[in-house]
mmCIF file with all atom_site columns, C-alpha atoms in Angstrom:
data_model
loop_
_atom_site.group_PDB
_atom_site.id
_atom_site.type_symbol
_atom_site.label_atom_id
_atom_site.label_alt_id
_atom_site.label_comp_id
_atom_site.label_asym_id
_atom_site.label_entity_id
_atom_site.label_seq_id
_atom_site.pdbx_PDB_ins_code
_atom_site.Cartn_x
_atom_site.Cartn_y
_atom_site.Cartn_z
_atom_site.occupancy
_atom_site.B_iso_or_equiv
_atom_site.pdbx_formal_charge
_atom_site.auth_seq_id
_atom_site.auth_comp_id
_atom_site.auth_asym_id
_atom_site.auth_atom_id
_atom_site.pdbx_PDB_model_num
ATOM 1   C CA . UNK N 1 1   ? 4.305   17.238  2.596   1.00 82.00 ? 173 UNK N CA 1
ATOM 2   C CA . UNK N 1 2   ? 6.598   14.702  3.677   1.00 92.00 ? 174 UNK N CA 1
ATOM 3   C CA . UNK N 1 3   ? 6.340   10.977  3.948   1.00 96.00 ? 175 UNK N CA 1
ATOM 4   C CA . UNK N 1 4   ? 7.937   8.233   5.853   1.00 95.00 ? 176 UNK N CA 1
ATOM 5   C CA . UNK N 1 5   ? 8.073   4.717   4.765   1.00 97.00 ? 177 UNK N CA 1
ATOM 6   C CA . UNK N 1 6   ? 7.687   1.850   7.584   1.00 97.00 ? 178 UNK N CA 1
ATOM 7   C CA . UNK N 1 7   ? 7.505   -1.634  7.334   1.00 94.00 ? 179 UNK N CA 1
ATOM 8   C CA . UNK N 1 8   ? 6.891   -4.233  6.504   1.00 93.00 ? 180 UNK N CA 1
ATOM 9   C CA . UNK N 1 9   ? 5.342   -5.706  8.806   1.00 96.00 ? 181 UNK N CA 1
ATOM 10  C CA . UNK N 1 10  ? 4.235   -9.121  9.085   1.00 92.00 ? 182 UNK N CA 1
ATOM 11  C CA . UNK N 1 11  ? 0.964   -10.080 9.686   1.00 89.00 ? 183 UNK N CA 1
ATOM 12  C CA . UNK N 1 12  ? 0.120   -13.261 11.904  1.00 82.00 ? 184 UNK N CA 1
ATOM 13  C CA . UNK N 1 13  ? -1.195  -16.388 10.019  1.00 77.00 ? 185 UNK N CA 1
ATOM 14  C CA . UNK N 1 14  ? -2.582  -19.880 10.782  1.00 70.00 ? 186 UNK N CA 1
ATOM 15  C CA . UNK N 1 15  ? -2.792  -22.488 8.217   1.00 65.00 ? 187 UNK N CA 1
ATOM 16  C CA . UNK N 1 16  ? -1.857  -19.686 5.590   1.00 61.00 ? 188 UNK N CA 1
ATOM 17  C CA . UNK N 1 17  ? -4.492  -17.490 6.595   1.00 66.00 ? 189 UNK N CA 1
ATOM 18  C CA . UNK N 1 18  ? -4.595  -13.955 7.998   1.00 69.00 ? 190 UNK N CA 1
ATOM 19  C CA . UNK N 1 19  ? -5.709  -14.227 11.348  1.00 67.00 ? 191 UNK N CA 1
ATOM 20  C CA . UNK N 1 20  ? -6.313  -10.865 12.640  1.00 67.00 ? 192 UNK N CA 1
ATOM 21  C CA . UNK N 1 21  ? -9.896  -11.374 12.942  1.00 69.00 ? 193 UNK N CA 1
ATOM 22  C CA . UNK N 1 22  ? -10.578 -10.607 17.010  1.00 73.00 ? 194 UNK N CA 1
ATOM 23  C CA . UNK N 1 23  ? -9.689  -7.731  18.755  1.00 79.00 ? 195 UNK N CA 1
ATOM 24  C CA . UNK N 1 24  ? -6.546  -9.357  20.651  1.00 82.00 ? 196 UNK N CA 1
ATOM 25  C CA . UNK N 1 25  ? -4.794  -10.220 17.788  1.00 83.00 ? 197 UNK N CA 1
ATOM 26  C CA . UNK N 1 26  ? -5.380  -6.773  16.126  1.00 84.00 ? 198 UNK N CA 1
ATOM 27  C CA . UNK N 1 27  ? -4.086  -5.177  19.372  1.00 88.00 ? 199 UNK N CA 1
ATOM 28  C CA . UNK N 1 28  ? -1.033  -7.128  19.780  1.00 90.00 ? 200 UNK N CA 1
ATOM 29  C CA . UNK N 1 29  ? -0.158  -6.596  15.938  1.00 92.00 ? 201 UNK N CA 1
ATOM 30  C CA . UNK N 1 30  ? -0.160  -2.542  16.431  1.00 94.00 ? 202 UNK N CA 1
ATOM 31  C CA . UNK N 1 31  ? 1.339   -3.032  20.023  1.00 95.00 ? 203 UNK N CA 1
ATOM 32  C CA . UNK N 1 32  ? 4.675   -4.545  17.551  1.00 94.00 ? 204 UNK N CA 1
ATOM 33  C CA . UNK N 1 33  ? 4.017   -1.392  15.016  1.00 96.00 ? 205 UNK N CA 1
ATOM 34  C CA . UNK N 1 34  ? 4.104   1.068   17.823  1.00 96.00 ? 206 UNK N CA 1
ATOM 35  C CA . UNK N 1 35  ? 7.035   -0.606  19.434  1.00 96.00 ? 207 UNK N CA 1
ATOM 36  C CA . UNK N 1 36  ? 8.932   -0.053  15.999  1.00 95.00 ? 208 UNK N CA 1
ATOM 37  C CA . UNK N 1 37  ? 7.592   3.290   15.683  1.00 96.00 ? 209 UNK N CA 1
ATOM 38  C CA . UNK N 1 38  ? 5.505   5.037   18.175  1.00 95.00 ? 210 UNK N CA 1
ATOM 39  C CA . UNK N 1 39  ? 2.723   6.858   16.804  1.00 96.00 ? 211 UNK N CA 1
ATOM 40  C CA . UNK N 1 40  ? 2.350   4.971   13.558  1.00 97.00 ? 212 UNK N CA 1
ATOM 41  C CA . UNK N 1 41  ? -1.145  3.570   13.887  1.00 97.00 ? 213 UNK N CA 1
ATOM 42  C CA . UNK N 1 42  ? -2.291  6.871   14.680  1.00 97.00 ? 214 UNK N CA 1
ATOM 43  C CA . UNK N 1 43  ? -1.248  8.392   11.650  1.00 97.00 ? 215 UNK N CA 1
ATOM 44  C CA . UNK N 1 44  ? -2.472  8.681   8.433   1.00 96.00 ? 216 UNK N CA 1
ATOM 45  C CA . UNK N 1 45  ? -1.423  8.393   4.847   1.00 97.00 ? 217 UNK N CA 1
ATOM 46  C CA . UNK N 1 46  ? -1.246  5.534   2.363   1.00 98.00 ? 218 UNK N CA 1
ATOM 47  C CA . UNK N 1 47  ? -0.125  1.939   2.968   1.00 98.00 ? 219 UNK N CA 1
ATOM 48  C CA . UNK N 1 48  ? 0.230   -1.115  0.926   1.00 98.00 ? 220 UNK N CA 1
ATOM 49  C CA . UNK N 1 49  ? -0.355  -5.060  1.454   1.00 97.00 ? 221 UNK N CA 1
ATOM 50  C CA . UNK N 1 50  ? 2.369   -7.225  -0.007  1.00 96.00 ? 222 UNK N CA 1
ATOM 51  C CA . UNK N 1 51  ? 3.119   -10.720 -0.027  1.00 94.00 ? 223 UNK N CA 1
ATOM 52  C CA . UNK N 1 52  ? 7.022   -12.302 0.361   1.00 94.00 ? 224 UNK N CA 1
ATOM 53  C CA . UNK N 1 53  ? 7.658   -15.404 -1.586  1.00 91.00 ? 225 UNK N CA 1
ATOM 54  C CA . UNK N 1 54  ? 11.346  -16.214 -1.517  1.00 86.00 ? 226 UNK N CA 1
ATOM 55  C CA . UNK N 1 55  ? 13.605  -13.259 -1.802  1.00 84.00 ? 227 UNK N CA 1
ATOM 56  C CA . UNK N 1 56  ? 10.721  -11.106 -3.812  1.00 91.00 ? 228 UNK N CA 1
ATOM 57  C CA . UNK N 1 57  ? 7.619   -9.013  -2.766  1.00 94.00 ? 229 UNK N CA 1
ATOM 58  C CA . UNK N 1 58  ? 4.836   -8.073  -4.779  1.00 95.00 ? 230 UNK N CA 1
ATOM 59  C CA . UNK N 1 59  ? 2.138   -5.547  -3.870  1.00 97.00 ? 231 UNK N CA 1
ATOM 60  C CA . UNK N 1 60  ? -1.399  -6.693  -3.985  1.00 96.00 ? 232 UNK N CA 1
ATOM 61  C CA . UNK N 1 61  ? -3.363  -3.724  -2.675  1.00 97.00 ? 233 UNK N CA 1
ATOM 62  C CA . UNK N 1 62  ? -3.084  -0.337  -1.628  1.00 97.00 ? 234 UNK N CA 1
ATOM 63  C CA . UNK N 1 63  ? -4.952  1.792   0.434   1.00 97.00 ? 235 UNK N CA 1
ATOM 64  C CA . UNK N 1 64  ? -5.269  5.313   2.189   1.00 96.00 ? 236 UNK N CA 1
ATOM 65  C CA . UNK N 1 65  ? -6.022  6.352   5.270   1.00 96.00 ? 237 UNK N CA 1
ATOM 66  C CA . UNK N 1 66  ? -7.072  9.819   4.845   1.00 94.00 ? 238 UNK N CA 1
ATOM 67  C CA . UNK N 1 67  ? -10.428 10.276  7.116   1.00 93.00 ? 239 UNK N CA 1
ATOM 68  C CA . UNK N 1 68  ? -9.098  7.646   9.474   1.00 94.00 ? 240 UNK N CA 1
ATOM 69  C CA . UNK N 1 69  ? -5.895  6.734   10.916  1.00 96.00 ? 241 UNK N CA 1
ATOM 70  C CA . UNK N 1 70  ? -3.711  3.334   9.734   1.00 97.00 ? 242 UNK N CA 1
ATOM 71  C CA . UNK N 1 71  ? -4.985  1.328   13.140  1.00 95.00 ? 243 UNK N CA 1
ATOM 72  C CA . UNK N 1 72  ? -8.675  1.850   11.887  1.00 94.00 ? 244 UNK N CA 1
ATOM 73  C CA . UNK N 1 73  ? -8.586  2.015   8.253   1.00 95.00 ? 245 UNK N CA 1
ATOM 74  C CA . UNK N 1 74  ? -6.163  -0.858  7.130   1.00 93.00 ? 246 UNK N CA 1
ATOM 75  C CA . UNK N 1 75  ? -7.355  -4.245  9.013   1.00 89.00 ? 247 UNK N CA 1
ATOM 76  C CA . UNK N 1 76  ? -11.085 -4.002  8.570   1.00 88.00 ? 248 UNK N CA 1
ATOM 77  C CA . UNK N 1 77  ? -12.974 -6.969  7.939   1.00 85.00 ? 249 UNK N CA 1
ATOM 78  C CA . UNK N 1 78  ? -13.163 -5.571  4.191   1.00 90.00 ? 250 UNK N CA 1
ATOM 79  C CA . UNK N 1 79  ? -9.323  -5.650  3.741   1.00 91.00 ? 251 UNK N CA 1
ATOM 80  C CA . UNK N 1 80  ? -8.685  -8.591  5.752   1.00 87.00 ? 252 UNK N CA 1
ATOM 81  C CA . UNK N 1 81  ? -10.895 -10.575 3.236   1.00 88.00 ? 253 UNK N CA 1
ATOM 82  C CA . UNK N 1 82  ? -8.967  -8.828  0.286   1.00 92.00 ? 254 UNK N CA 1
ATOM 83  C CA . UNK N 1 83  ? -5.790  -9.695  1.996   1.00 91.00 ? 255 UNK N CA 1
ATOM 84  C CA . UNK N 1 84  ? -7.309  -13.327 2.207   1.00 88.00 ? 256 UNK N CA 1
ATOM 85  C CA . UNK N 1 85  ? -7.845  -13.326 -1.325  1.00 90.00 ? 257 UNK N CA 1
ATOM 86  C CA . UNK N 1 86  ? -4.514  -12.791 -2.831  1.00 91.00 ? 258 UNK N CA 1
ATOM 87  C CA . UNK N 1 87  ? -2.937  -15.290 -0.029  1.00 88.00 ? 259 UNK N CA 1
ATOM 88  C CA . UNK N 1 88  ? -5.148  -17.430 -1.622  1.00 85.00 ? 260 UNK N CA 1
ATOM 89  C CA . UNK N 1 89  ? -4.196  -16.603 -4.958  1.00 86.00 ? 261 UNK N CA 1
ATOM 90  C CA . UNK N 1 90  ? -0.392  -16.866 -4.095  1.00 85.00 ? 262 UNK N CA 1
ATOM 91  C CA . UNK N 1 91  ? -0.917  -20.001 -2.280  1.00 80.00 ? 263 UNK N CA 1
ATOM 92  C CA . UNK N 1 92  ? 1.848   -19.350 0.046   1.00 84.00 ? 264 UNK N CA 1
ATOM 93  C CA . UNK N 1 93  ? 4.262   -16.538 1.382   1.00 88.00 ? 265 UNK N CA 1
ATOM 94  C CA . UNK N 1 94  ? 4.630   -13.882 4.046   1.00 90.00 ? 266 UNK N CA 1
ATOM 95  C CA . UNK N 1 95  ? 1.711   -11.137 4.102   1.00 92.00 ? 267 UNK N CA 1
ATOM 96  C CA . UNK N 1 96  ? 3.510   -7.788  4.939   1.00 95.00 ? 268 UNK N CA 1
ATOM 97  C CA . UNK N 1 97  ? 1.963   -4.086  5.464   1.00 97.00 ? 269 UNK N CA 1
ATOM 98  C CA . UNK N 1 98  ? 3.897   -1.088  4.659   1.00 98.00 ? 270 UNK N CA 1
ATOM 99  C CA . UNK N 1 99  ? 2.781   2.369   5.641   1.00 98.00 ? 271 UNK N CA 1
ATOM 100 C CA . UNK N 1 100 ? 3.727   5.544   3.911   1.00 98.00 ? 272 UNK N CA 1
ATOM 101 C CA . UNK N 1 101 ? 3.125   8.206   6.901   1.00 97.00 ? 273 UNK N CA 1
ATOM 102 C CA . UNK N 1 102 ? 2.524   11.374  6.557   1.00 96.00 ? 274 UNK N CA 1
ATOM 103 C CA . UNK N 1 103 ? 4.169   14.111  8.247   1.00 93.00 ? 275 UNK N CA 1
ATOM 104 C CA . UNK N 1 104 ? 3.640   17.840  9.180   1.00 86.00 ? 276 UNK N CA 1
ATOM 105 C CA . UNK N 1 105 ? 5.777   20.402  7.091   1.00 79.00 ? 277 UNK N CA 1
ATOM 106 C CA . UNK N 1 106 ? 6.910   22.307  10.705  1.00 77.00 ? 278 UNK N CA 1
ATOM 107 C CA . UNK N 1 107 ? 8.161   19.764  12.775  1.00 77.00 ? 279 UNK N CA 1
ATOM 108 C CA . UNK N 1 108 ? 8.051   16.616  10.832  1.00 80.00 ? 280 UNK N CA 1
ATOM 109 C CA . UNK N 1 109 ? 5.214   14.644  13.257  1.00 92.00 ? 281 UNK N CA 1
ATOM 110 C CA . UNK N 1 110 ? 2.913   12.190  12.271  1.00 95.00 ? 282 UNK N CA 1
ATOM 111 C CA . UNK N 1 111 ? -0.256  13.886  10.393  1.00 93.00 ? 283 UNK N CA 1
ATOM 112 C CA . UNK N 1 112 ? -3.484  13.035  11.887  1.00 91.00 ? 284 UNK N CA 1
ATOM 113 C CA . UNK N 1 113 ? -6.501  11.972  9.809   1.00 92.00 ? 285 UNK N CA 1
ATOM 114 C CA . UNK N 1 114 ? -8.821  14.570  8.887   1.00 88.00 ? 286 UNK N CA 1
ATOM 115 C CA . UNK N 1 115 ? -12.748 15.133  7.512   1.00 84.00 ? 287 UNK N CA 1
ATOM 116 C CA . UNK N 1 116 ? -11.122 17.820  5.202   1.00 82.00 ? 288 UNK N CA 1
ATOM 117 C CA . UNK N 1 117 ? -9.183  14.956  3.480   1.00 77.00 ? 289 UNK N CA 1
ATOM 118 C CA . UNK N 1 118 ? -5.526  15.357  2.314   1.00 83.00 ? 290 UNK N CA 1
ATOM 119 C CA . UNK N 1 119 ? -5.347  15.845  -1.164  1.00 89.00 ? 291 UNK N CA 1
ATOM 120 C CA . UNK N 1 120 ? -1.708  14.710  -1.104  1.00 94.00 ? 292 UNK N CA 1
ATOM 121 C CA . UNK N 1 121 ? -2.850  11.598  -0.048  1.00 95.00 ? 293 UNK N CA 1
ATOM 122 C CA . UNK N 1 122 ? -5.217  10.466  -2.533  1.00 92.00 ? 294 UNK N CA 1
ATOM 123 C CA . UNK N 1 123 ? -2.884  11.603  -5.173  1.00 94.00 ? 295 UNK N CA 1
ATOM 124 C CA . UNK N 1 124 ? 0.132   8.950   -3.417  1.00 96.00 ? 296 UNK N CA 1
ATOM 125 C CA . UNK N 1 125 ? -2.548  6.228   -3.342  1.00 95.00 ? 297 UNK N CA 1
ATOM 126 C CA . UNK N 1 126 ? -2.993  6.710   -6.942  1.00 93.00 ? 298 UNK N CA 1
ATOM 127 C CA . UNK N 1 127 ? 0.958   7.072   -7.917  1.00 93.00 ? 299 UNK N CA 1
ATOM 128 C CA . UNK N 1 128 ? 0.972   3.843   -5.652  1.00 96.00 ? 300 UNK N CA 1
ATOM 129 C CA . UNK N 1 129 ? -1.569  2.100   -7.083  1.00 95.00 ? 301 UNK N CA 1
ATOM 130 C CA . UNK N 1 130 ? -0.021  2.910   -10.623 1.00 92.00 ? 302 UNK N CA 1
ATOM 131 C CA . UNK N 1 131 ? 3.724   1.577   -9.822  1.00 92.00 ? 303 UNK N CA 1
ATOM 132 C CA . UNK N 1 132 ? 2.224   -1.139  -8.190  1.00 95.00 ? 304 UNK N CA 1
ATOM 133 C CA . UNK N 1 133 ? 0.081   -2.558  -11.240 1.00 92.00 ? 305 UNK N CA 1
ATOM 134 C CA . UNK N 1 134 ? 3.236   -2.217  -13.283 1.00 88.00 ? 306 UNK N CA 1
ATOM 135 C CA . UNK N 1 135 ? 4.627   -4.740  -11.037 1.00 92.00 ? 307 UNK N CA 1
ATOM 136 C CA . UNK N 1 136 ? 1.531   -7.084  -10.348 1.00 94.00 ? 308 UNK N CA 1
ATOM 137 C CA . UNK N 1 137 ? -1.325  -6.890  -12.750 1.00 92.00 ? 309 UNK N CA 1
ATOM 138 C CA . UNK N 1 138 ? -3.259  -9.428  -10.531 1.00 93.00 ? 310 UNK N CA 1
ATOM 139 C CA . UNK N 1 139 ? -3.594  -6.160  -8.057  1.00 95.00 ? 311 UNK N CA 1
ATOM 140 C CA . UNK N 1 140 ? -6.779  -6.077  -5.879  1.00 95.00 ? 312 UNK N CA 1
ATOM 141 C CA . UNK N 1 141 ? -7.732  -2.413  -6.532  1.00 93.00 ? 313 UNK N CA 1
ATOM 142 C CA . UNK N 1 142 ? -10.873 -2.226  -8.522  1.00 91.00 ? 314 UNK N CA 1
ATOM 143 C CA . UNK N 1 143 ? -11.267 1.490   -7.984  1.00 85.00 ? 315 UNK N CA 1
ATOM 144 C CA . UNK N 1 144 ? -9.134  4.137   -10.201 1.00 78.00 ? 316 UNK N CA 1
ATOM 145 C CA . UNK N 1 145 ? -7.369  0.846   -11.829 1.00 88.00 ? 317 UNK N CA 1
ATOM 146 C CA . UNK N 1 146 ? -9.722  0.477   -15.132 1.00 87.00 ? 318 UNK N CA 1
ATOM 147 C CA . UNK N 1 147 ? -7.670  3.034   -17.489 1.00 87.00 ? 319 UNK N CA 1
ATOM 148 C CA . UNK N 1 148 ? -4.316  1.908   -15.711 1.00 87.00 ? 320 UNK N CA 1
ATOM 149 C CA . UNK N 1 149 ? -5.143  -1.620  -16.653 1.00 86.00 ? 321 UNK N CA 1
ATOM 150 C CA . UNK N 1 150 ? -6.192  -0.590  -20.369 1.00 89.00 ? 322 UNK N CA 1
ATOM 151 C CA . UNK N 1 151 ? -3.977  2.351   -21.473 1.00 89.00 ? 323 UNK N CA 1
ATOM 152 C CA . UNK N 1 152 ? -1.034  1.213   -23.482 1.00 89.00 ? 324 UNK N CA 1
ATOM 153 C CA . UNK N 1 153 ? 2.208   3.582   -23.789 1.00 87.00 ? 325 UNK N CA 1
ATOM 154 C CA . UNK N 1 154 ? 4.892   1.627   -25.235 1.00 87.00 ? 326 UNK N CA 1
ATOM 155 C CA . UNK N 1 155 ? 8.100   1.813   -22.948 1.00 84.00 ? 327 UNK N CA 1
ATOM 156 C CA . UNK N 1 156 ? 5.839   3.238   -20.047 1.00 84.00 ? 328 UNK N CA 1
ATOM 157 C CA . UNK N 1 157 ? 2.644   1.472   -19.145 1.00 84.00 ? 329 UNK N CA 1
ATOM 158 C CA . UNK N 1 158 ? 1.816   -2.227  -20.108 1.00 84.00 ? 330 UNK N CA 1
ATOM 159 C CA . UNK N 1 159 ? 4.106   -2.307  -23.165 1.00 86.00 ? 331 UNK N CA 1
ATOM 160 C CA . UNK N 1 160 ? 3.222   -4.828  -25.760 1.00 86.00 ? 332 UNK N CA 1
ATOM 161 C CA . UNK N 1 161 ? 5.350   -7.896  -26.381 1.00 90.00 ? 333 UNK N CA 1
ATOM 162 C CA . UNK N 1 162 ? 8.162   -7.239  -29.147 1.00 92.00 ? 334 UNK N CA 1
ATOM 163 C CA . UNK N 1 163 ? 10.773  -5.136  -29.574 1.00 93.00 ? 335 UNK N CA 1
ATOM 164 C CA . UNK N 1 164 ? 10.710  -1.272  -28.158 1.00 92.00 ? 336 UNK N CA 1
ATOM 165 C CA . UNK N 1 165 ? 10.911  1.595   -31.024 1.00 92.00 ? 337 UNK N CA 1
ATOM 166 C CA . UNK N 1 166 ? 14.180  3.690   -30.762 1.00 93.00 ? 338 UNK N CA 1
ATOM 167 C CA . UNK N 1 167 ? 12.183  6.818   -29.405 1.00 93.00 ? 339 UNK N CA 1
ATOM 168 C CA . UNK N 1 168 ? 10.403  4.549   -26.688 1.00 90.00 ? 340 UNK N CA 1
ATOM 169 C CA . UNK N 1 169 ? 13.990  3.460   -25.643 1.00 91.00 ? 341 UNK N CA 1
ATOM 170 C CA . UNK N 1 170 ? 15.304  7.180   -25.456 1.00 92.00 ? 342 UNK N CA 1
ATOM 171 C CA . UNK N 1 171 ? 12.207  8.024   -23.595 1.00 88.00 ? 343 UNK N CA 1
ATOM 172 C CA . UNK N 1 172 ? 12.795  5.229   -20.863 1.00 87.00 ? 344 UNK N CA 1
ATOM 173 C CA . UNK N 1 173 ? 16.152  6.395   -20.529 1.00 90.00 ? 345 UNK N CA 1
ATOM 174 C CA . UNK N 1 174 ? 15.488  10.099  -20.365 1.00 93.00 ? 346 UNK N CA 1
ATOM 175 C CA . UNK N 1 175 ? 12.442  9.810   -17.917 1.00 88.00 ? 347 UNK N CA 1
ATOM 176 C CA . UNK N 1 176 ? 14.634  7.185   -15.779 1.00 84.00 ? 348 UNK N CA 1
ATOM 177 C CA . UNK N 1 177 ? 12.592  4.042   -16.003 1.00 74.00 ? 349 UNK N CA 1
#
């Protein structure tokens, strides 16, 4: 399994709100995506909604398109509501979508959604959520985050305030984080 990363694709706004509520706006957005990478909208994989403020971007939502394409999954009414809540929390910024598109092993072409599920897509979503939570404690995702929000592993996950132990420092170096 191989994934290719594409983005960030800027979501249009009006008065600070994400405005992909009508079919014409959605079509225009996907035309821009397809112009940059043909076939991406019909692919499957994971996606990350982020907000750029100044020089930095924070993740706010991680999702997967496993049984449906990116085009059908990541700009639903439910997702737009989530993106809006993040924009409201930030108050300003540029909303962006990033896509981790799954590719076939043989020809490195985009994989298509499957009712049989892609186990690796599910795993990648969990992995991305864990990384996103380290970057933004206010991540909107609720599913699969309770354990990650409560677990404390010094030097790795939810490190408490104060100095790290020598072992925790060594482990951070050993694990490369």
